[in-house]
mmCIF file of C-alpha atoms in Angstrom:
data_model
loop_
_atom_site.group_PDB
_atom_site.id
_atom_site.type_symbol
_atom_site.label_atom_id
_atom_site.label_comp_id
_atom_site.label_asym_id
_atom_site.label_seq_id
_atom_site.Cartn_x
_atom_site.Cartn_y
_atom_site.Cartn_z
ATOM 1 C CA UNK A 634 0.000 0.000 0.000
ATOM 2 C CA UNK A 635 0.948 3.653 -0.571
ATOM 3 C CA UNK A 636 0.668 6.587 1.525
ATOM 4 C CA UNK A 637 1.352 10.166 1.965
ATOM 5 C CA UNK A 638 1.794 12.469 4.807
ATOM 6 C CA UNK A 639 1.180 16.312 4.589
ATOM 7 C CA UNK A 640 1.688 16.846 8.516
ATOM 8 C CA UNK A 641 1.026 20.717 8.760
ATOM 9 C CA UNK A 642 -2.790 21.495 7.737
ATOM 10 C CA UNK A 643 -1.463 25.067 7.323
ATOM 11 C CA UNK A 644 1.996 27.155 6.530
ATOM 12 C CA UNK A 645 2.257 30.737 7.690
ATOM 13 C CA UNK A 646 5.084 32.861 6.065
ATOM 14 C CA UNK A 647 5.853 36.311 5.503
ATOM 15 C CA UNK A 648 6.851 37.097 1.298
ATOM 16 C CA UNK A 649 10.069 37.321 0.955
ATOM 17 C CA UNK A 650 10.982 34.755 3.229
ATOM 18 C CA UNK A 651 11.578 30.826 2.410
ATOM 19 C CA UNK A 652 9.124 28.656 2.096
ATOM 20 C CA UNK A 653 8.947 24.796 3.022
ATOM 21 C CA UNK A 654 5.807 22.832 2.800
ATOM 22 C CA UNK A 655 6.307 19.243 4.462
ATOM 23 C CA UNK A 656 5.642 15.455 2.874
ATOM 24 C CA UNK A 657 6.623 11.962 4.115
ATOM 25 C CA UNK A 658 5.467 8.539 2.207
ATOM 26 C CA UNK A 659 4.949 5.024 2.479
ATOM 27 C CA UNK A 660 5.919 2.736 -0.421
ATOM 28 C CA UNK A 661 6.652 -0.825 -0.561
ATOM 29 C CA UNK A 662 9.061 0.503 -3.492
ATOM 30 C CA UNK A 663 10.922 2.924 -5.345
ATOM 31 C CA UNK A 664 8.710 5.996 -5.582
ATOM 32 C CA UNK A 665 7.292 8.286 -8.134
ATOM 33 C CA UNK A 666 6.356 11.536 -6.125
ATOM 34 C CA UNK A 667 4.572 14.513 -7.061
ATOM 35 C CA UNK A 668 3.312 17.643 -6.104
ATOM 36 C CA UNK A 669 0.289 20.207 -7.164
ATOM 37 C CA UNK A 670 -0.928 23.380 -6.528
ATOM 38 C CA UNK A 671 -5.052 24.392 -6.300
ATOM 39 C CA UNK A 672 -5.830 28.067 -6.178
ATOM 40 C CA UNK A 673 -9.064 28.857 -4.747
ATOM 41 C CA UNK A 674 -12.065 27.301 -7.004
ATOM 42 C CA UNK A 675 -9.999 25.628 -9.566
ATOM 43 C CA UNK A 676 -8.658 22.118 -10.483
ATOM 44 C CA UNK A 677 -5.244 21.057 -8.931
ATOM 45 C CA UNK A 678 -1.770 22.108 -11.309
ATOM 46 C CA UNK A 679 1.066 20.060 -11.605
ATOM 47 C CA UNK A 680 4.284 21.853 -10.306
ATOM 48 C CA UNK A 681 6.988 19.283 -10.401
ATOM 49 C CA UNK A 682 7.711 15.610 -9.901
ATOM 50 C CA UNK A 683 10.777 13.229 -8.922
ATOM 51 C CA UNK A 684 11.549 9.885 -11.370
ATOM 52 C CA UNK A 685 14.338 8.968 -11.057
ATOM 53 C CA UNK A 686 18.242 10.942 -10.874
ATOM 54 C CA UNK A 687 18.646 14.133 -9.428
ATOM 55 C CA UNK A 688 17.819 14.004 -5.667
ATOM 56 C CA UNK A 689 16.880 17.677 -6.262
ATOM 57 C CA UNK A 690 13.669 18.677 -8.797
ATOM 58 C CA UNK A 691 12.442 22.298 -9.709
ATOM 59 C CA UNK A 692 9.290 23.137 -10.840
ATOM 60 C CA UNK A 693 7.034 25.767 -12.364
ATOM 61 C CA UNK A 694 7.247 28.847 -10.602
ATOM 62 C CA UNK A 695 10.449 28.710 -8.803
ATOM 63 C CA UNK A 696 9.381 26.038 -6.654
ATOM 64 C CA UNK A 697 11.723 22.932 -5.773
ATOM 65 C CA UNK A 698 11.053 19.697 -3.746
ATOM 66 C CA UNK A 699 13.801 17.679 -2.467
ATOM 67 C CA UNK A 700 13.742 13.750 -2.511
ATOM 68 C CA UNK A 701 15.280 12.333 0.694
ATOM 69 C CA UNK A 702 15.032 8.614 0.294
ATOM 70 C CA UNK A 703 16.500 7.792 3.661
ATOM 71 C CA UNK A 704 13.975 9.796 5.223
ATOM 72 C CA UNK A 705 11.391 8.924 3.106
ATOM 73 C CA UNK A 706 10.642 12.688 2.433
ATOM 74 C CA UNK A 707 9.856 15.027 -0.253
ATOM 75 C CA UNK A 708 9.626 18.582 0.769
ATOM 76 C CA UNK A 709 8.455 21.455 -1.106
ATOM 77 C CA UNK A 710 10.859 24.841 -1.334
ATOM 78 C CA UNK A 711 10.820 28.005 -2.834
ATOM 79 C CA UNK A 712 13.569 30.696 -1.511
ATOM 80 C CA UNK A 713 11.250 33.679 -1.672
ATOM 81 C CA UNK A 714 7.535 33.626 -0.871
ATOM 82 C CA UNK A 715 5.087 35.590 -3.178
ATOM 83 C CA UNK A 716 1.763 36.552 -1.996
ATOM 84 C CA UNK A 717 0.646 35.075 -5.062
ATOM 85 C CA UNK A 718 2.228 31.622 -4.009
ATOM 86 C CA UNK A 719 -0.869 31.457 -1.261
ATOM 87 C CA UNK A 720 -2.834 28.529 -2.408
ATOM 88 C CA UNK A 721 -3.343 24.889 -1.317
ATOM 89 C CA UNK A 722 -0.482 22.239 -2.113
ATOM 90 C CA UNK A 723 -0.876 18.569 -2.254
ATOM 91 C CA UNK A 724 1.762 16.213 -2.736
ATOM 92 C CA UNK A 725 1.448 12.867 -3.842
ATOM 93 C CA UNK A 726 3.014 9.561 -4.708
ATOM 94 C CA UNK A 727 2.816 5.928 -6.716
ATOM 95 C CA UNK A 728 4.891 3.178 -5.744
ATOM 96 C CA UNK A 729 6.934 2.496 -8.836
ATOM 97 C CA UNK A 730 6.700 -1.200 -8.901
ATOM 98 C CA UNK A 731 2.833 -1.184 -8.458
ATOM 99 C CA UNK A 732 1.160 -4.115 -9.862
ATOM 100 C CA UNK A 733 -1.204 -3.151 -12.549
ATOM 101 C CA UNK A 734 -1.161 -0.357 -14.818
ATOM 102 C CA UNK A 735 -3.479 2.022 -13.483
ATOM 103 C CA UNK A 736 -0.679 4.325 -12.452
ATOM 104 C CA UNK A 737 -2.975 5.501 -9.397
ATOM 105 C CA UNK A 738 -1.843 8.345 -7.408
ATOM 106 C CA UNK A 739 -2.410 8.724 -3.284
ATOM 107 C CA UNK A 740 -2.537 12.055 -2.281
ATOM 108 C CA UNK A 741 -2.121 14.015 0.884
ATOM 109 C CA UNK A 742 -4.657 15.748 3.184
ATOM 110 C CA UNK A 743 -3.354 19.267 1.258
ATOM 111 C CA UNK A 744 -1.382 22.378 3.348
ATOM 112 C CA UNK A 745 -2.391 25.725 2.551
ATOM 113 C CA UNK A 746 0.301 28.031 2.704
ATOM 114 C CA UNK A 747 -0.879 31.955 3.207
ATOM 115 C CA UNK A 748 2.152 34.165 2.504
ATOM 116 C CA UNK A 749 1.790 37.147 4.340
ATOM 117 C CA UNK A 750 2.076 40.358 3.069
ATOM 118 C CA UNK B 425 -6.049 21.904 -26.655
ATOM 119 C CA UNK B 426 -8.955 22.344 -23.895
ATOM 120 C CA UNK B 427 -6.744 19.487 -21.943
ATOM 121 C CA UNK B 428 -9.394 18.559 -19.288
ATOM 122 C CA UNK B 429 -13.042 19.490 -19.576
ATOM 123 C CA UNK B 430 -15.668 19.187 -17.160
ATOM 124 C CA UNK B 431 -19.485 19.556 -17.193
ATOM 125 C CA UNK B 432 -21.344 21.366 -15.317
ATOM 126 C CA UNK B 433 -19.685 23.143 -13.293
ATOM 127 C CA UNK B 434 -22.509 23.424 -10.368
ATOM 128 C CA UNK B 435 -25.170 21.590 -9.736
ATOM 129 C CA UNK B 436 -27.625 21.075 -6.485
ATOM 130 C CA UNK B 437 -29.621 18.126 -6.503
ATOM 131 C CA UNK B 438 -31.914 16.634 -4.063
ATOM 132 C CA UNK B 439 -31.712 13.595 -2.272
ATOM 133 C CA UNK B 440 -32.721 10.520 -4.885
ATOM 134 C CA UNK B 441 -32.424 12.601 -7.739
ATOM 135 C CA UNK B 442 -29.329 11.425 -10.391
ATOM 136 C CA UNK B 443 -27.262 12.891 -12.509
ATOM 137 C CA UNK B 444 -23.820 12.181 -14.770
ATOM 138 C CA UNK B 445 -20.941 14.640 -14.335
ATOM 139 C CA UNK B 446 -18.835 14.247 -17.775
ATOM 140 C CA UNK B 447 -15.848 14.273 -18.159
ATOM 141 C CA UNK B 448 -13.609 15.006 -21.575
ATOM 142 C CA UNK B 449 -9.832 15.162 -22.546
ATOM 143 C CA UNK B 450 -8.333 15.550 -25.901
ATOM 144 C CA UNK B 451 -4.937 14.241 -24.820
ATOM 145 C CA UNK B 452 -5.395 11.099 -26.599
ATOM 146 C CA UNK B 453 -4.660 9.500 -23.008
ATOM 147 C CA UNK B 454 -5.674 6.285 -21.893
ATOM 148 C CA UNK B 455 -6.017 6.479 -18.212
ATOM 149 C CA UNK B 456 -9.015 8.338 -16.609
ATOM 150 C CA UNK B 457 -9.846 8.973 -13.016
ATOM 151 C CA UNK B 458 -12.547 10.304 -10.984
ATOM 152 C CA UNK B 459 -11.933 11.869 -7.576
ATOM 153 C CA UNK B 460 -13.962 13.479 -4.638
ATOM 154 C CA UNK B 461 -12.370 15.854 -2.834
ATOM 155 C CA UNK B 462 -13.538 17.187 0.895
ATOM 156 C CA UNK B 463 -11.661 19.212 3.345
ATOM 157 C CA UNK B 464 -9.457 17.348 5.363
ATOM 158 C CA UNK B 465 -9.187 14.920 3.495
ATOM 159 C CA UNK B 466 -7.459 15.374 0.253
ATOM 160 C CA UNK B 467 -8.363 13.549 -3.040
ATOM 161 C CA UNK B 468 -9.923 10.488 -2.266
ATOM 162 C CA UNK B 469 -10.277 8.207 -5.854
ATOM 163 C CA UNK B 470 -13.768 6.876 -6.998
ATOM 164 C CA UNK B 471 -13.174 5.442 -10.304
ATOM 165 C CA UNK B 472 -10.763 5.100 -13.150
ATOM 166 C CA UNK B 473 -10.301 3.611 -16.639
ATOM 167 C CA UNK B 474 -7.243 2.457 -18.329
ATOM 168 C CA UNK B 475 -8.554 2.176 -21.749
ATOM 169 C CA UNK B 476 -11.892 2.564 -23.774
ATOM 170 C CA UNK B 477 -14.756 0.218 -22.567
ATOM 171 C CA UNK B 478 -12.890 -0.302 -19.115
ATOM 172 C CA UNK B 479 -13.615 0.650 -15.704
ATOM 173 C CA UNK B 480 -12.667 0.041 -11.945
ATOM 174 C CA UNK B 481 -13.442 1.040 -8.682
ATOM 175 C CA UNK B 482 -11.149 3.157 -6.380
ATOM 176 C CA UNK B 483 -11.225 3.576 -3.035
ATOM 177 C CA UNK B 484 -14.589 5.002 -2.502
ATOM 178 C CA UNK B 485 -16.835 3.465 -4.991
ATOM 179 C CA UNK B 486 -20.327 3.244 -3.287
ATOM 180 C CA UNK B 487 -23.079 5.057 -4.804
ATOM 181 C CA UNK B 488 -21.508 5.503 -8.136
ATOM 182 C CA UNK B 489 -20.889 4.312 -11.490
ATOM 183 C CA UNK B 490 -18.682 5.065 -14.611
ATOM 184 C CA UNK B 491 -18.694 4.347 -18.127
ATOM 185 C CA UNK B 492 -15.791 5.004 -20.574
ATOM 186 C CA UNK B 493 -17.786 4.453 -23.935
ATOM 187 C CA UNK B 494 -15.184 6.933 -25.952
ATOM 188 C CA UNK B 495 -11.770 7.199 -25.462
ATOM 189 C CA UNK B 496 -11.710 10.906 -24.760
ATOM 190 C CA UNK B 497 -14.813 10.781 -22.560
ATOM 191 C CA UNK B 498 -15.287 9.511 -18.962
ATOM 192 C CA UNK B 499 -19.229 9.624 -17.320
ATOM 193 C CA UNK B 500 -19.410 9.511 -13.429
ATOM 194 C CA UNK B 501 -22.891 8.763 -12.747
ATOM 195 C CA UNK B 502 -25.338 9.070 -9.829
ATOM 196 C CA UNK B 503 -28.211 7.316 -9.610
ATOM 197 C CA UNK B 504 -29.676 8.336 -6.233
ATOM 198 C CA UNK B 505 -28.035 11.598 -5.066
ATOM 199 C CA UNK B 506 -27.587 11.369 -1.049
ATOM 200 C CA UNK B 507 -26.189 14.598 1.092
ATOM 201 C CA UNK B 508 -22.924 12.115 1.696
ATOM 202 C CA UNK B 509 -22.185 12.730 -1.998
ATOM 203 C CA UNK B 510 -22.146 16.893 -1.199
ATOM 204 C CA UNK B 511 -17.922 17.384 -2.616
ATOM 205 C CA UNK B 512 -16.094 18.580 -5.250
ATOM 206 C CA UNK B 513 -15.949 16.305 -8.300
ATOM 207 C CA UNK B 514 -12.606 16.500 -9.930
ATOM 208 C CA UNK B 515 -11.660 14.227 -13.733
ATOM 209 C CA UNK B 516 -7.900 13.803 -14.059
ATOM 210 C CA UNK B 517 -6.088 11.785 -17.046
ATOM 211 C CA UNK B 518 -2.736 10.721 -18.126
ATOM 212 C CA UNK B 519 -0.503 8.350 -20.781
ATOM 213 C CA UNK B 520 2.434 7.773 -22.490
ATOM 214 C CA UNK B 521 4.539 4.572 -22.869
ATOM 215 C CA UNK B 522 7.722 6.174 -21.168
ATOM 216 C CA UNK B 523 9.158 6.189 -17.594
ATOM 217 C CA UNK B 524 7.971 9.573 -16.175
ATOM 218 C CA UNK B 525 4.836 10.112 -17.473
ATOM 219 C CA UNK B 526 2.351 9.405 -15.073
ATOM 220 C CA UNK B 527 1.353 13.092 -14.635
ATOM 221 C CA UNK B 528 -2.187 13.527 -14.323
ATOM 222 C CA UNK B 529 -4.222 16.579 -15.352
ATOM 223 C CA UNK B 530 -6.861 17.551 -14.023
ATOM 224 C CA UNK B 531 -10.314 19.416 -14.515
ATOM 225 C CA UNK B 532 -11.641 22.571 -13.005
ATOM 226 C CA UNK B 533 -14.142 20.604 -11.254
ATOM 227 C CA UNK B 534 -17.899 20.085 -10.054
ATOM 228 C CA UNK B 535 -19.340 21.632 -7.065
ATOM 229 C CA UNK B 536 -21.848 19.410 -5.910
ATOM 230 C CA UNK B 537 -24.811 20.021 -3.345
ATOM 231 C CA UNK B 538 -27.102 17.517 -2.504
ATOM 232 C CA UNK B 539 -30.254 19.006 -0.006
#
C-alpha cells in the first residue's frame, strides 16, 4: 500500500521569506512523487515531480522539492515567498513497482500556505 | 487543446435525484480517473479507466458508477443523489509509454450540493 503524509494542515510565512511545505510517504518501493498546486475554485496544477536521478527537482514557478530517500521525504521549497504563491499544495506519490497499470496516485490531506504580506 | 473538460460546473440536486458529471480530454490519453475531494481529506479516488470500454473502482466506490464508452470521454454517474455525496468532483487523465509520465491533469471541477 501507498501513503502520503502532509503533517502541517497550514503554513504561515511572511513574502520574501523561504518557504517549506512538508511530505513523508509510504511505499513498498521505489517511488514516483509529485506535487500540485489548487488556487481557490480551480482544479489542482502540476508543479513538479521526482523519477528517477537528481535528488533535487524544480518546478514551475520557482518552486523545488527535495527527494530524501532515507527519510522517506519530499519537501516542497521556494527561496522567496510571493503573496501570489498562497494557495493549497498537495503532494502525492505511486509506488513504482505497483502491480497493474493504473498508475494511481495517493494524495495528501493538502497544506495551505498563506504568505503574508 | 482544452486538456481537461468538465461539465457542469454546479449543480444542487436533491436527495434521490441522479445525474452524470462528464468528463472530456483531448490528450489522446488512456487512463481516466474520478476523484472526490472534501476538506481534510485530500483527493480520495472513486473510479478510473485504463482504456476505452474499461472501468474500476477506487477507493470510494459506493453510490456511483462510470462508463468510458469513448476514449476521450469519462461519465461519473449518480443514480440516487444522497447529502454524503455533497464534494467537489474532480476528472484527471494521463498516458504515455515512457518512464515519467504518469502526470495527471486535471479538470476545473464540479461543485456538488445535494439538499
Amino acid at each position: 500500500a501507498q501513503s502520503v503524509a502532509q503533517p502541517e494542515d497550514q503554513v504561515n510565512v511572511a513574502e520574501g521569506n523561504p518557504l517549506t511545505v512538508k511530505c513523508t510517504y509510504s511505499v513498498s518501493g521505489n517511488p514516483y512523487l509529485f506535487w500540485y498546486v489548487q488556487y481557490p475554485n480551480r482544479g489542482l496544477q502540476f508543479l513538479l515531480k521526482y523519477i528517477t536521478g537528481d535528488n533535487l527537482v524544480k518546478g514551475s514557478y520557482g518552486f523545488e522539492a527535495e527527494f530524501n530517500k532515507s527519510q522517506t521525504s519530499f519537501h516542497l521549497k521556494k527561496p522567496s515567498a510571493l503573496v501570489s504563491d498562497s494557495a493549497l499544495y498537495f503532494c502525492a506519490v505511486r509506488d513504482r513497482g505497483s502491480s497493474g497499470s493504473a498508475r494511481q496516485l495517493t494524495f495528501g490531506s493538502g497544506t495551505q500556505l498563506t504568505v503574508l504580506p | 487543446n482544452a486538456g481537461v473538460t468538465q461539465t457542469p460546473k454546479f449543480r444542487v440536486l436533491k436527495t434521490g435525484q441522479s445525474m452524470t458529471l462528464l468528463c472530456a480530454q483531448d490528450m489522446n490519453h488512456e487512463y481516466m480517473y474520478w476523484y472526490r475531494q472534501d476538506p481534510g481529506m485530500g483527493l480520495r479516488l472513486i473510479h478510473y479507466s485504463v482504456g476505452e470500454g474499461t472501468t474500476a473502482k477506487g477507493e470510494v466506490p459506493d453510490g456511483y458508477n462510470v462508463s468510458r464508452l469513448k476514449k476521450q470521454n469519462f461519465l461519473l454517474g449518480l443514480e440516487s443523489a444522497a447529502p454524503s455525496q455533497t464534494s467537489v468532483y474532480f476528472c484527471a487523465s494521463t498516458g504515455g509509454q515512457g518512464i515519467g509520465t504518469d502526470t495527471q491533469y486535471f479538470g476545473p471541477g464540479t461543485r456538488l450540493t445535494v439538499l
